[in-house]
PDB file of C-alpha atoms in Angstrom:
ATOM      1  CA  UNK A   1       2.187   9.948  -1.579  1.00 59.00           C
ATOM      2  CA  UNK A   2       2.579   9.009   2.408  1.00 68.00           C
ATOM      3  CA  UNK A   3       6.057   8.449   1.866  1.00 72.00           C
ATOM      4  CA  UNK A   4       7.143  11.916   0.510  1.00 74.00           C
ATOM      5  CA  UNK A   5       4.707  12.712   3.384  1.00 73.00           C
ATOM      6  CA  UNK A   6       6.428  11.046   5.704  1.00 77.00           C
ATOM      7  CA  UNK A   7      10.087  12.168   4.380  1.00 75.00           C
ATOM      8  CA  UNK A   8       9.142  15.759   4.791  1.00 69.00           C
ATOM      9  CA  UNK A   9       7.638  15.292   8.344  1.00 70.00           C
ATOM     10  CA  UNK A  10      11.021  13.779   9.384  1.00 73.00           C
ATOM     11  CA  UNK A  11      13.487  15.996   7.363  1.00 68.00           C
ATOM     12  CA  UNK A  12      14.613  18.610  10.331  1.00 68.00           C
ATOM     13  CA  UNK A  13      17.372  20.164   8.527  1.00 67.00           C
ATOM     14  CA  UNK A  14      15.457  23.447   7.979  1.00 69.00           C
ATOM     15  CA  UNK A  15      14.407  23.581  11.585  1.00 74.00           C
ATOM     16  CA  UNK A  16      17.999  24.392  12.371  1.00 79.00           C
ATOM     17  CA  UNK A  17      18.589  27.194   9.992  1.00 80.00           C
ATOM     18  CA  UNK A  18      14.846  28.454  11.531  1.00 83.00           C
ATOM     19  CA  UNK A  19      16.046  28.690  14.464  1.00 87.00           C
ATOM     20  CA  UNK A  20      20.031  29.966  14.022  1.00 89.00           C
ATOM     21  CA  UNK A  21      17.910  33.010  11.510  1.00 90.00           C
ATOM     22  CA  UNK A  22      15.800  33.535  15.223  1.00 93.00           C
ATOM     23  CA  UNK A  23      19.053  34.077  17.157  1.00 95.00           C
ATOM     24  CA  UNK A  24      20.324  36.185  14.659  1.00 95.00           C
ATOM     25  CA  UNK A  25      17.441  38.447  14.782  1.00 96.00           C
ATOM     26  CA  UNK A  26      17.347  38.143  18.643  1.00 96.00           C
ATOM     27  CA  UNK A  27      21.246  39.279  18.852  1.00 97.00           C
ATOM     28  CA  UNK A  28      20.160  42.145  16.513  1.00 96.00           C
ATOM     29  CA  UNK A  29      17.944  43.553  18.115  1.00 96.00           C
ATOM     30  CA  UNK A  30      19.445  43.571  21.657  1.00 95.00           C
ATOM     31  CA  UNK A  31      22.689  45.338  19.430  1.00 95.00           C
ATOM     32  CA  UNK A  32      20.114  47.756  18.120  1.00 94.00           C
ATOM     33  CA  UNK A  33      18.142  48.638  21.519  1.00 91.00           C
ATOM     34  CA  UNK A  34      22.223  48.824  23.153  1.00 90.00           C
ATOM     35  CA  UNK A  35      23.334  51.461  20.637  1.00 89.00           C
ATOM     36  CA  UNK A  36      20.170  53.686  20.883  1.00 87.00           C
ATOM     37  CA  UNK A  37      20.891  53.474  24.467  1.00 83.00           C
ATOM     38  CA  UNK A  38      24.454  54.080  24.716  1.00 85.00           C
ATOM     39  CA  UNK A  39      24.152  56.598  21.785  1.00 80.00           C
ATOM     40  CA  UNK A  40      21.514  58.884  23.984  1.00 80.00           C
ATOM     41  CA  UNK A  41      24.166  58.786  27.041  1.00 81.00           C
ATOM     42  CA  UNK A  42      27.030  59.370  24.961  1.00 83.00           C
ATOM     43  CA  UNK A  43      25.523  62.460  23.298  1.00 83.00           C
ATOM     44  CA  UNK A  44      24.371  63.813  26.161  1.00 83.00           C
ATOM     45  CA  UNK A  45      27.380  63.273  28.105  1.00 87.00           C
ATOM     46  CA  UNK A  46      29.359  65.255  25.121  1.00 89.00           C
ATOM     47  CA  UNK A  47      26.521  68.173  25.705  1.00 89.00           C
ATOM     48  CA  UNK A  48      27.414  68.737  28.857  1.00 89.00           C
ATOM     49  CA  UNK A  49      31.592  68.582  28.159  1.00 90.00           C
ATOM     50  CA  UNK A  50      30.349  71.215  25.289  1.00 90.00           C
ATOM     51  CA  UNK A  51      28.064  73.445  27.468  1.00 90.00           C
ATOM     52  CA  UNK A  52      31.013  73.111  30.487  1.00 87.00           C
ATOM     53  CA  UNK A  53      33.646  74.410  27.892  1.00 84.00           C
TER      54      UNK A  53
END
């Protein structure tokens, strides 16, 4: 038993894919939080082309 113990203690290939699946989320949600933000300047920025029309 100490040596699967061991072996899984010293395995780090998941701590990679842990941490690429935390960048991924990180990039997502700075995309996310950009569009809302662009998306509110952009559609107010085509009100005012609309009201100036």
């Amino acid at each position: 038993m100490p040596f699967l113990y061991r072996r899984f203690v010293s395995d780090r290939s998941g701590v990679t894919a842990i941490e690429y699946g935390l960048i991924a989320a990180a990039i997502a949600v700075i995309i996310i939080g950009s569009v809302q933000a662009l998306g509110t300047s952009v559609s107010a920025t085509f009100s005012a082309v609309t009201t100036a029309l």
